[in-house]
Short mmCIF file of C-alpha atoms and ligand atoms in Angstrom, two decimals:
data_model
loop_
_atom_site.label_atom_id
_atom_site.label_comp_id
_atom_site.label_asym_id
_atom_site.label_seq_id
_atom_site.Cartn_x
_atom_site.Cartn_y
_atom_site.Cartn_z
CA UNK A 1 13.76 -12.28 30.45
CA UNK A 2 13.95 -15.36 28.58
CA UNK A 3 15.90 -17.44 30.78
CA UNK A 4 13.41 -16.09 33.46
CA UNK A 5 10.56 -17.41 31.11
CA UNK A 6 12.85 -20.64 31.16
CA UNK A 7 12.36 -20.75 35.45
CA UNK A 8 8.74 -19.91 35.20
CA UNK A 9 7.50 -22.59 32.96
CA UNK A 10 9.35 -25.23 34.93
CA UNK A 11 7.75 -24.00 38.50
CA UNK A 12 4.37 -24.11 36.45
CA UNK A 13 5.28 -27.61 34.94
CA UNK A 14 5.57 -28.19 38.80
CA UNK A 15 2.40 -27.07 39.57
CA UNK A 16 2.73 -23.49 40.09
CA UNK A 17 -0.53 -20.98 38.60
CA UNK A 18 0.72 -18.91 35.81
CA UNK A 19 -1.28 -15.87 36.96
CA UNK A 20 0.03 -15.37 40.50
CA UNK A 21 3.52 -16.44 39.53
CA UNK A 22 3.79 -13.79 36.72
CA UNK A 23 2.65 -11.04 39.14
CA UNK A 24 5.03 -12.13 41.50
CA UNK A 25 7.70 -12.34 39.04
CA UNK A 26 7.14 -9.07 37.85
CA UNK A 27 7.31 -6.76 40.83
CA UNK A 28 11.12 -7.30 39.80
CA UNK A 29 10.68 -6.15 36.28
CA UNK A 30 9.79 -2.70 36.73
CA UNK A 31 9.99 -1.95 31.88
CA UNK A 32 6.72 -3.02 31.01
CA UNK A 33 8.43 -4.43 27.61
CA UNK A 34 9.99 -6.75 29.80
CA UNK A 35 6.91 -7.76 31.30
CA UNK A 36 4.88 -8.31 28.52
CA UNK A 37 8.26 -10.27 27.41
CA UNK A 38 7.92 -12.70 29.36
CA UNK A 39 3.97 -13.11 29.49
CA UNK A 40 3.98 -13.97 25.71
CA UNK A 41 6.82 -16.35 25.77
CA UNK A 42 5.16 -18.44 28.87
CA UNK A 43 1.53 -17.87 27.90
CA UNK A 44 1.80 -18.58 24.67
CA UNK A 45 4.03 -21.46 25.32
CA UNK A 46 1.84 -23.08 27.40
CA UNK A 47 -0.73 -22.51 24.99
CA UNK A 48 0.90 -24.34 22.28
CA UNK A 49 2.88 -26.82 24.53
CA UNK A 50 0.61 -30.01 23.15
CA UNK A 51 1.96 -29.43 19.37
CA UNK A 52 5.18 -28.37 20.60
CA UNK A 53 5.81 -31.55 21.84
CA UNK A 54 4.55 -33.56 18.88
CA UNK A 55 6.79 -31.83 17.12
CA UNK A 56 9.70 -32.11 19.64
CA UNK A 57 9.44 -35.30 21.18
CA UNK A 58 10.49 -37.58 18.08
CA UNK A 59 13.59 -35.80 18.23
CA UNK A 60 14.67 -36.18 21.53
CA UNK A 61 16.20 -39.46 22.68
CA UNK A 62 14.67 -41.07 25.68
CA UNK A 63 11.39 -38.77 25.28
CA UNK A 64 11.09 -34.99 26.41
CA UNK A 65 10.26 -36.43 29.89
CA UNK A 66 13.49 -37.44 30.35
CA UNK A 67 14.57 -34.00 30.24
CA UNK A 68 15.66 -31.07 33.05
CA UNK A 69 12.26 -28.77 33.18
CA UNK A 70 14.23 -25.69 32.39
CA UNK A 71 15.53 -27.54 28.93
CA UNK A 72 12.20 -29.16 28.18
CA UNK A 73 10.90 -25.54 28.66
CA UNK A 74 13.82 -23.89 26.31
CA UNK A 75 13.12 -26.27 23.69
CA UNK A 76 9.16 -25.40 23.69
CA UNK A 77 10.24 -21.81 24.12
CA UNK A 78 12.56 -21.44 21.26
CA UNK A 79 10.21 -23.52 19.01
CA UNK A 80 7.18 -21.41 20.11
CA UNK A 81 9.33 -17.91 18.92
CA UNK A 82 10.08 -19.72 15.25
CA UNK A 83 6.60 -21.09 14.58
CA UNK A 84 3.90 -19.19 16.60
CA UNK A 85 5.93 -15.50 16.98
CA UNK A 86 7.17 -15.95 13.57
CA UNK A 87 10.85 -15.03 15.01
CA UNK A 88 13.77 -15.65 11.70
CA UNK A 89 14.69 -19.31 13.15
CA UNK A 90 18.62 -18.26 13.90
CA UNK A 91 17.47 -15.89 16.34
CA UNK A 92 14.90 -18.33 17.89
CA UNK A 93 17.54 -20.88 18.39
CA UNK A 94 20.33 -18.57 19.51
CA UNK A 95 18.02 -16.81 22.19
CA UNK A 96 17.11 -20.48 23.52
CA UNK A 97 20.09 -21.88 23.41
CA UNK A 98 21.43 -18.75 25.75
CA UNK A 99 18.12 -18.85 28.13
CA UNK A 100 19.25 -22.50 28.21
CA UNK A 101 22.76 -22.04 29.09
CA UNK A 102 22.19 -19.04 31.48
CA UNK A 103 20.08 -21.74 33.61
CA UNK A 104 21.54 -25.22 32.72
CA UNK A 105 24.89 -24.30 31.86
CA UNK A 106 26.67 -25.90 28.29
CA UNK A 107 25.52 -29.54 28.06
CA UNK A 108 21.79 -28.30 28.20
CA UNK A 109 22.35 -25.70 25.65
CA UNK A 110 23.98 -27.59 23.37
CA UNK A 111 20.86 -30.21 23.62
CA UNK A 112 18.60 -27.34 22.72
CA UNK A 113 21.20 -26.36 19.73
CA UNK A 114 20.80 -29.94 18.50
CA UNK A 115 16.72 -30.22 18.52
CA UNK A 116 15.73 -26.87 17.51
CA UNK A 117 18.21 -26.96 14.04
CA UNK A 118 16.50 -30.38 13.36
CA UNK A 119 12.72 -29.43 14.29
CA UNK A 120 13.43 -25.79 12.70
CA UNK A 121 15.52 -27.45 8.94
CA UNK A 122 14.62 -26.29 6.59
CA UNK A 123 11.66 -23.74 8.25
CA UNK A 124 9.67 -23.57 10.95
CA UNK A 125 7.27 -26.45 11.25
CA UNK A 126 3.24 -26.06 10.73
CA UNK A 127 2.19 -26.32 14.26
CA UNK A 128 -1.20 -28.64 15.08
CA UNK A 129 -4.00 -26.61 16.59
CA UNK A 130 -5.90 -29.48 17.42
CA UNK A 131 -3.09 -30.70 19.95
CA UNK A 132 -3.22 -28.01 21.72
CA UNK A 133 -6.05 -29.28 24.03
CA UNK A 134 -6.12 -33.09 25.30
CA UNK A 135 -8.09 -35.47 23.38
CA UNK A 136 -11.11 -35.77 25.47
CA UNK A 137 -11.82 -32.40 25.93
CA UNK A 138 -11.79 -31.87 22.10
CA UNK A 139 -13.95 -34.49 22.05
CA UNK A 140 -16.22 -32.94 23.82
CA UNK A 141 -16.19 -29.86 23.03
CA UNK A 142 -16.81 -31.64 18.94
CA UNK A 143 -20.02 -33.28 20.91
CA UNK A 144 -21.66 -30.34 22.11
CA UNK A 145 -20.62 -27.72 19.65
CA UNK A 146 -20.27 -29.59 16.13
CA UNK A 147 -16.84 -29.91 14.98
CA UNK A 148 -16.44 -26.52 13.01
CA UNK A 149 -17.26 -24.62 16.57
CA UNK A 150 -14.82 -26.67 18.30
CA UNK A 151 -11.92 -25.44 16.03
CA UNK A 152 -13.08 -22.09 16.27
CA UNK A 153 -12.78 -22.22 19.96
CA UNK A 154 -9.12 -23.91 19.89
CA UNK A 155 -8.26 -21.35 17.56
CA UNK A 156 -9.37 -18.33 19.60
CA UNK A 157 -7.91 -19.57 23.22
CA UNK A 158 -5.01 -19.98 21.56
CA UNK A 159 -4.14 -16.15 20.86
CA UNK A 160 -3.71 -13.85 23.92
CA UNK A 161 -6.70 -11.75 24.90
CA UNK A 162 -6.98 -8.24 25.67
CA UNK A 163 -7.08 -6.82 29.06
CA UNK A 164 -10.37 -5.55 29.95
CA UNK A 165 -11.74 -3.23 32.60
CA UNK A 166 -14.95 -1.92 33.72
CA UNK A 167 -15.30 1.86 35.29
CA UNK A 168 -16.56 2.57 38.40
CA UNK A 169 -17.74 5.29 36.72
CA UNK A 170 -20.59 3.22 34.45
CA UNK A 171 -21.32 4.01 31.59
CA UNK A 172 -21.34 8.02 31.77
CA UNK A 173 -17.84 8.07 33.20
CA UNK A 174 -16.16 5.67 31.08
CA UNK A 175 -15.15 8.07 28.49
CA UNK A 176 -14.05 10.65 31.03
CA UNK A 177 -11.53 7.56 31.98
CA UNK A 178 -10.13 6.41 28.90
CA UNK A 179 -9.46 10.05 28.33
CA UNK A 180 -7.09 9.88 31.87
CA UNK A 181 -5.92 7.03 31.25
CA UNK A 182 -4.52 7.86 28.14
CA UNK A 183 -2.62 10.54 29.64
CA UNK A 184 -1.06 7.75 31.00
CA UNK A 185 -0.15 6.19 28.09
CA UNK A 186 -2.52 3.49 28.88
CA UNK A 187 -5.16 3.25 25.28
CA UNK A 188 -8.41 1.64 25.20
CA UNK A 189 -11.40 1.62 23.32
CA UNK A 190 -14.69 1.20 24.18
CA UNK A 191 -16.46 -2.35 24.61
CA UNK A 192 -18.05 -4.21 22.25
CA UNK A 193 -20.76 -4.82 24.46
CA UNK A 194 -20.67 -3.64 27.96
CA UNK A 195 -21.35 -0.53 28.60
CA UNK A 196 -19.21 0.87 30.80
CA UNK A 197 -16.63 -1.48 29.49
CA UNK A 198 -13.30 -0.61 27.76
CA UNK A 199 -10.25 -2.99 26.23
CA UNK A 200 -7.30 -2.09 26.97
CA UNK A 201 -4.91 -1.93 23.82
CA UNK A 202 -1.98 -0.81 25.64
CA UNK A 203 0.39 -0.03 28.41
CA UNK A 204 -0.36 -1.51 31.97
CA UNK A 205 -4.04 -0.30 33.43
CA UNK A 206 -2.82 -2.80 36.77
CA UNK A 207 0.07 0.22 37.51
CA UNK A 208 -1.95 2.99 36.89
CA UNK A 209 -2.88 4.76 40.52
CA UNK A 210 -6.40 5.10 39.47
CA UNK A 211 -6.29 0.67 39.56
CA UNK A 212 -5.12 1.52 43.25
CA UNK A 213 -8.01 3.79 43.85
CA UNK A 214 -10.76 1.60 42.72
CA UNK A 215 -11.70 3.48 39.84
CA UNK A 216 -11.80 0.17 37.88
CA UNK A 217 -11.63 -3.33 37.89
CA UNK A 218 -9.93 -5.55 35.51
CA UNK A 219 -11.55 -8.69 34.83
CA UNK A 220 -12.89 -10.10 31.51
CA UNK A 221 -15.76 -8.58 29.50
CA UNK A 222 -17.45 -12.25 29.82
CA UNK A 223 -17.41 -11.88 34.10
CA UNK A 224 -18.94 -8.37 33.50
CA UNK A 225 -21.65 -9.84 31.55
CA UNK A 226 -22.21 -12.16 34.32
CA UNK A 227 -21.87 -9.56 37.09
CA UNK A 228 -24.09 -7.66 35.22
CA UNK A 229 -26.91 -10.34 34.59
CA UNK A 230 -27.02 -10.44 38.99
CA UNK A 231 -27.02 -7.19 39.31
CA UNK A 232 -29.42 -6.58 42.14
CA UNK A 233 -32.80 -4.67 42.07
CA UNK A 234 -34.12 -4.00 44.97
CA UNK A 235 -32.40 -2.98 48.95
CA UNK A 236 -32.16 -6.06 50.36
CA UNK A 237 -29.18 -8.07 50.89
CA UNK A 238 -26.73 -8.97 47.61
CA UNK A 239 -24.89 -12.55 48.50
CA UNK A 240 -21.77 -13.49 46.24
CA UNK A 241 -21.43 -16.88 47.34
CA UNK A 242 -18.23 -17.94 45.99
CA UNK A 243 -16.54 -14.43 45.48
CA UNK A 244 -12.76 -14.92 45.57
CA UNK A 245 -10.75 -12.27 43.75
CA UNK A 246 -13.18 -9.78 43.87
CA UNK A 247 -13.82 -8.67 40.33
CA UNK A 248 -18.08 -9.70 40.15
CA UNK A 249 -18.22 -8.68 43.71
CA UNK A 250 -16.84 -5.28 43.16
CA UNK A 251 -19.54 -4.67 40.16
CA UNK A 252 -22.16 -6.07 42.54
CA UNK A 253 -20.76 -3.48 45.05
CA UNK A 254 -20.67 -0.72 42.79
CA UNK A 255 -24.56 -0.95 41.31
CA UNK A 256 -26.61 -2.17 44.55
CA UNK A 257 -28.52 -0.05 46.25
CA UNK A 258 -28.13 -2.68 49.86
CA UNK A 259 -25.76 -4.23 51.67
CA UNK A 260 -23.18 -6.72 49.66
CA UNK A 261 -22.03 -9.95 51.27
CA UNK A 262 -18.82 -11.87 49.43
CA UNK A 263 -17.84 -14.98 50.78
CA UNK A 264 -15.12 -17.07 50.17
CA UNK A 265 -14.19 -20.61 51.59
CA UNK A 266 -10.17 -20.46 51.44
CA UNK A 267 -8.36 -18.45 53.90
CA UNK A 268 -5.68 -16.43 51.49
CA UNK A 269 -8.37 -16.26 48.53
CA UNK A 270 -10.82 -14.73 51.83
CA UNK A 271 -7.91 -12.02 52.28
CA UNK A 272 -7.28 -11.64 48.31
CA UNK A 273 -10.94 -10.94 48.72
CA UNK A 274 -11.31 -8.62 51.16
CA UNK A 275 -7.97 -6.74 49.57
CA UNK A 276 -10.04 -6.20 46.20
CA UNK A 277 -13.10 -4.79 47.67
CA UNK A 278 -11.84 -2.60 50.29
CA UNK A 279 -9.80 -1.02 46.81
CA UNK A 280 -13.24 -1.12 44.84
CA UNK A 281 -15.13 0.21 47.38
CA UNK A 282 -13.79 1.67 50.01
CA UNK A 283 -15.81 2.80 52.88
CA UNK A 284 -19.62 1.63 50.79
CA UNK A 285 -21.09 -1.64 52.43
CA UNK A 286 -19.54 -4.65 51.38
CA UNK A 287 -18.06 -7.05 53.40
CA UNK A 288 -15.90 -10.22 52.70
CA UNK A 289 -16.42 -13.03 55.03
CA UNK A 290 -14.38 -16.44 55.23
CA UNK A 291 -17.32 -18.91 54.94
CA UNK A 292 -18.20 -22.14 53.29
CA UNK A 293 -21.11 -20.95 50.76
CA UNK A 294 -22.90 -24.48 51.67
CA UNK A 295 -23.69 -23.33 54.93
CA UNK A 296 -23.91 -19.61 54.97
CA UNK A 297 -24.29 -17.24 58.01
CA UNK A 298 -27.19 -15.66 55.90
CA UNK A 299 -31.40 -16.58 56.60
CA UNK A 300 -33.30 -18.32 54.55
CA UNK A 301 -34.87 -15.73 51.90
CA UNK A 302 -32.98 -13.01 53.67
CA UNK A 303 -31.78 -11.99 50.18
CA UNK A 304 -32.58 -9.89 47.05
CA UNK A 305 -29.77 -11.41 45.16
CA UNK A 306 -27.61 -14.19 45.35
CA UNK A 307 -24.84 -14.82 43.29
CA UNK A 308 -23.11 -18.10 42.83
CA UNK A 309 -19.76 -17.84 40.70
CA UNK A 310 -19.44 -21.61 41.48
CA UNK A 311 -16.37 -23.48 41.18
CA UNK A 312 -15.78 -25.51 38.53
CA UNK A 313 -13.43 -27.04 35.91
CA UNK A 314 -12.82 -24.11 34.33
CA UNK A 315 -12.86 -25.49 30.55
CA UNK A 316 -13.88 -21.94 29.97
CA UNK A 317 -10.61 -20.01 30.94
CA UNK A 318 -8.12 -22.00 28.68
CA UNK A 319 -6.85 -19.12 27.39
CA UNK A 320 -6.35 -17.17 30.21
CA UNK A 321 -4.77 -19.95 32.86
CA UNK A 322 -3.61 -21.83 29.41
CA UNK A 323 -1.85 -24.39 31.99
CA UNK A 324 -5.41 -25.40 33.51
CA UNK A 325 -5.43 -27.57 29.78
CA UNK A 326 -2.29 -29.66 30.91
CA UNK A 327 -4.40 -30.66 34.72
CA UNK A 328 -7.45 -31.52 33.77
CA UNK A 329 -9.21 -34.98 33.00
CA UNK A 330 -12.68 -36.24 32.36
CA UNK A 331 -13.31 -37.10 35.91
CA UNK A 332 -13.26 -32.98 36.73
CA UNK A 333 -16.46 -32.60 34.95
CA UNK A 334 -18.28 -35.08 37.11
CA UNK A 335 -16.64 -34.18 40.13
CA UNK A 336 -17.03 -30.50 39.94
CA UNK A 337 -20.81 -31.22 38.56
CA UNK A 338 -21.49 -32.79 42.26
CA UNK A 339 -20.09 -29.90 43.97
CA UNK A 340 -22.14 -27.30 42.02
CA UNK A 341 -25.53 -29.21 42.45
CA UNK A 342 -24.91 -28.86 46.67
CA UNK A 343 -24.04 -25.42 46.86
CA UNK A 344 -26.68 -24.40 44.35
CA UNK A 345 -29.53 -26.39 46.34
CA UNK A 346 -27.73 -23.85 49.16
CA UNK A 347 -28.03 -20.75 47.23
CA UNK A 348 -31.75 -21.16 46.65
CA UNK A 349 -32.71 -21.11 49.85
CA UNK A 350 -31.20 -17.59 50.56
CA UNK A 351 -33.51 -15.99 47.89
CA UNK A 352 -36.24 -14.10 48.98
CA UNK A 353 -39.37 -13.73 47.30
CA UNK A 354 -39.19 -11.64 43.97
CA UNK A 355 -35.62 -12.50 44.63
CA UNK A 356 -32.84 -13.26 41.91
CA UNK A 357 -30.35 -15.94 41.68
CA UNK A 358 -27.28 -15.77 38.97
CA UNK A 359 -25.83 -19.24 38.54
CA UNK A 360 -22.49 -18.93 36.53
CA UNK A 361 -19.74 -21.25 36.08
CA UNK A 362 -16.21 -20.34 33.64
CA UNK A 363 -17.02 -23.65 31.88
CA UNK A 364 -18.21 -24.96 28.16
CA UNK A 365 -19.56 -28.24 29.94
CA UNK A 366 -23.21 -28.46 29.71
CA UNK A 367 -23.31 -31.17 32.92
CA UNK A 368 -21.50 -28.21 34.53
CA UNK A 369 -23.98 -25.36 33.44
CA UNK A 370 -27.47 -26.01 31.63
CA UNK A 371 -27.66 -29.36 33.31
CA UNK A 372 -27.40 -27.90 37.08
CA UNK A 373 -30.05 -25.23 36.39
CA UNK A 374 -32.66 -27.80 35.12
CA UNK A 375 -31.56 -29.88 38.07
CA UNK A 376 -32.66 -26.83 40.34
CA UNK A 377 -35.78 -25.80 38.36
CA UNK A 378 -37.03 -29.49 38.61
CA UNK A 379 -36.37 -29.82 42.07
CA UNK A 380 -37.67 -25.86 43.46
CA UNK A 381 -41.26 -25.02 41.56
CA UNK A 382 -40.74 -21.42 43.05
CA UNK A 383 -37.51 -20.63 40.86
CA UNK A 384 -38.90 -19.42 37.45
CA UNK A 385 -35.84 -19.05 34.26
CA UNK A 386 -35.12 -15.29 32.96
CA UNK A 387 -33.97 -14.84 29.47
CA UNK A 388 -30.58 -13.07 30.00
CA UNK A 389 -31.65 -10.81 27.58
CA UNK A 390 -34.31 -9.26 29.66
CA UNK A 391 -31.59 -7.74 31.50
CA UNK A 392 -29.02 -7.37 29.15
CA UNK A 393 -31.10 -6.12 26.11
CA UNK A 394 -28.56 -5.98 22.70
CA UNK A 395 -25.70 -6.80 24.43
CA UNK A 396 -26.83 -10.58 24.92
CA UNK A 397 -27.28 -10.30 21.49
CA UNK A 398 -26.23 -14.07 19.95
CA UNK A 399 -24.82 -15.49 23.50
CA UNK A 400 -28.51 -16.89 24.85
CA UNK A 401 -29.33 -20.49 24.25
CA UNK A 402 -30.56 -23.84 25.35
CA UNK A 403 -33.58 -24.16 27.55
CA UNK A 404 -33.95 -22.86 30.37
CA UNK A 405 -32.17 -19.80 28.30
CA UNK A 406 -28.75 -19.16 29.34
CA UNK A 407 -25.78 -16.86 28.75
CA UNK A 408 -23.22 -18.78 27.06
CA UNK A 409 -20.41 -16.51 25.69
CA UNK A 410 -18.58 -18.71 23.89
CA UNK A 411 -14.65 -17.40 23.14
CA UNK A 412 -15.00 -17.54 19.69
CA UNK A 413 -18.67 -15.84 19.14
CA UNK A 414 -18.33 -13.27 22.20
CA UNK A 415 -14.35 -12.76 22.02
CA UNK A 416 -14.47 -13.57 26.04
CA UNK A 417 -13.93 -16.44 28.28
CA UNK A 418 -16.36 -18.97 27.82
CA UNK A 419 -19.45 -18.57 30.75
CA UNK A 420 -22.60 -19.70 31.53
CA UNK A 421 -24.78 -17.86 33.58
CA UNK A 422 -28.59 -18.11 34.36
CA UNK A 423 -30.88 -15.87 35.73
CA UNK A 424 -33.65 -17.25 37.80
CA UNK A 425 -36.27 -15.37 39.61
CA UNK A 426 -38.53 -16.83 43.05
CA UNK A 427 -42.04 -16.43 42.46
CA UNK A 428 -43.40 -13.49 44.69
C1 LIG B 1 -15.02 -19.18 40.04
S1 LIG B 1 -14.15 -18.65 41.46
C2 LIG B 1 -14.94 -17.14 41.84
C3 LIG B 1 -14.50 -15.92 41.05
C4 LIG B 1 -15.12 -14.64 41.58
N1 LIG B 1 -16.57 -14.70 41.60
C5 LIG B 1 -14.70 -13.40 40.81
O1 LIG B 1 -15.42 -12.96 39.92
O2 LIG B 1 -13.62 -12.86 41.10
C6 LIG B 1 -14.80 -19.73 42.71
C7 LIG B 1 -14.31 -19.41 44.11
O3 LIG B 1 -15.10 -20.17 45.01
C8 LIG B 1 -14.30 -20.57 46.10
N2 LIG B 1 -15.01 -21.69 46.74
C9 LIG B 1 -14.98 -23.01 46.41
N3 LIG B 1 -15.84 -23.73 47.20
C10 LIG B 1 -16.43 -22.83 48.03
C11 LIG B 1 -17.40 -22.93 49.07
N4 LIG B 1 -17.93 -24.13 49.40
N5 LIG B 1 -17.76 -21.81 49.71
C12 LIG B 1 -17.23 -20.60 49.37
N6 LIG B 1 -16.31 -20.44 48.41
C13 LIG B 1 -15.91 -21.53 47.73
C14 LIG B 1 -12.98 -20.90 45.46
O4 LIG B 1 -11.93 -20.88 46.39
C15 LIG B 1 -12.88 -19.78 44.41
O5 LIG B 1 -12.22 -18.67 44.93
#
């Protein structure tokens, strides 16, 4: 497993996404031990790889750059079992020094030998927090938030999150499945705040057959807050403009009362798509549709709901897609900022009157979230703001701010990914 961990992190370092290359990996790991193996070692690798390095790279000649991925990565892996998984430091070196010689042979190995005894003498090293997010971003992040919040939110996206799943079931069901899935030896507890939520404190919910029948989804508690906040009221059409996996599209599915439209602009994410729903919802009307969400084959206030999960930089899902840190630069923001205001001026026009639109984005940046929805409300008099917790009642509690009021579950208040989601309403 290790010197697997050891192949993964270089095709990541390459540009590889963590999340579809782990669940390719591991169709050929069928011990779930083995699995969850190698998720810590490159998760949490990646999530520490900024003070790994300042702690590495003054010990290797020439610079870590200079090195073969797969040693670079069992240097950061071996020092990342001593200091962050608290591993006795002879067993962290031994174990990298074999991942490293099972896919670099002896000179590599003894490399890692060499580093890790003089990083690791005479304990493991007090890792940085702070570097494990670039510069600017913390910068930011110290802007908006204050500089104790920021170091909360390094902190939390830097330890693994739960899996989370929402019944099909709701809210009356849900106990009904924890109690099967248990039988699986799969244990969860009940949400902190949705309702028909439940964490998942072990085994593998994505194995279980009732994951293959739809009787869940598995997505963060933070996109079922969202999903929840657009969840539509009345029987005429429900757009999710930008739907690609599935998971807010499902819930959408699962509580409206019309038809559900999901598009979805890229061709495999389209088919990912499609996958998830016909799972979530078998024969019940929803249908995915490759289409650009800036020109949707929908009418002009033909719909009771629109949802638009737009993309974005993703500052938000750090902990999650921990590479996403390593990618990013200030020019994202901007970028992805332009994007959103088009295809949100797009979204309005589908909403009916009496209609709702849910504008959510999995970032912290305010020019990608509050910004764009005063943007829209300046520029469409018939769009009125909702306080989230109109709709979401106690379970908003402390996660609405700013004005226009917003959802903003921040990882380290609302133990999710960090969202921000409005709720805006079209004068009937
Ligand atoms: C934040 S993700 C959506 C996540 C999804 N709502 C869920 O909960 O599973 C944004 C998605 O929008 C897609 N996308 C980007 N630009 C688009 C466009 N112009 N039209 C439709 N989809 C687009 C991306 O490929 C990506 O899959």
């Amino acid at each position: 497993v290790r010197a697997l961990a050891l192949d993964v992190l270089g095709r990541i370092e390459a540009g590889a996404w963590s999340d579809r290359l782990l669940a390719e990996v591991e169709r050929g790991l069928p011990a779930v031990r083995d699995r969850q193996l190698l998720h810590r070692l490159v998760l949490d690798t990646l999530r520490w790889q900024g003070a790994l390095d300042a702690v590495l790279a003054p010990r290797v000649r020439g610079g870590l750059g200079r090195l073969d991925p797969p040693v670079r990565a069992a240097l950061r892996v071996g020092l990342a079992q001593a200091s962050v998984h608290g591993l006795p430091v002879a067993v962290a070196v031994d174990t990298a020094v074999a991942g490293a010689r099972a896919v670099q042979g002896r000179p590599g190995a003894g490399l890692v030998n060499a580093v890790l005894r003089r990083c690791l003498a005479p304990g493991p090293p007090e890792l940085d927090a702070a570097a494990t997010v670039p510069g600017w971003l913390l910068e930011r992040w110290r802007r908006t938030y204050g500089a104790d919040a920021a170091a909360a939110m390094v902190a939390t996206i830097n330890r693994p999150p739960r899996p989370f799943l929402v019944a099909r079931a709701g809210s009356t069901g849900r106990d009904a499945l924890a109690t099967d899935l248990a039988r699986e030896e799969i244990a969860t507890r009940p949400a902190r705040r949705h309702p028909a939520g439940l964490e998942v404190l072990g085994g593998a919910p994505q194995t279980s057959p009732r994951f293959a029948a739809g009787e869940f989804v598995l997505v963060d508690e933070g996109a079922a807050l969202v999903a929840w906040l657009a969840a539509p009221r009345d029987e005429r059409p429900a757009a999710d403009l930008a739907a690609a996996p599935g998971g807010k599209a499902s819930l959408l599915a699962w509580q409206a009362a019309g038809p559900v439209v999901a598009l979805e602009r890229q061709s495999g994410r389209a088919r990912a798509l499609a996958a998830t729903l016909a799972r979530t919802t078998g024969a019940a009307d929803a249908a995915a549709l490759r289409a650009d969400a800036g020109r949707a084959p929908l009418a002009d206030g033909s719909c009771g709901t629109v949802l638009l999960d737009a993309p974005c930089s993703g500052t938000g899902t750090l902990r999650r897609r921990p590479e996403r840190r390593h990618r990013l630069g200030p020019g994202d923001i901007d970028r992805c900022a332009r994007d959103q205001s088009g295809l949100l001026s797009a979204a309005a026009r589908l909403v009916g009157r009496g209609g709702g639109l849910v504008y959510a984005v999995c970032s912290l940046e305010p020019e990608e979230g509050v910004e764009r929805v005063r943007a829209l409300l300046a520029a469409d008099p018939g769009l009125r703001p909702v306080d989230p917790a109109e709709r979401l009642g106690p379970a908003a509690d402390g996660l609405v701010t700013g004005d226009p009021p917003v959802l903003l579950t921040r990882p380290d208040i609302a133990g999710t990914e960090g969202f921000v989601a409005a709720r805006l309403e079209r004068r009937a």
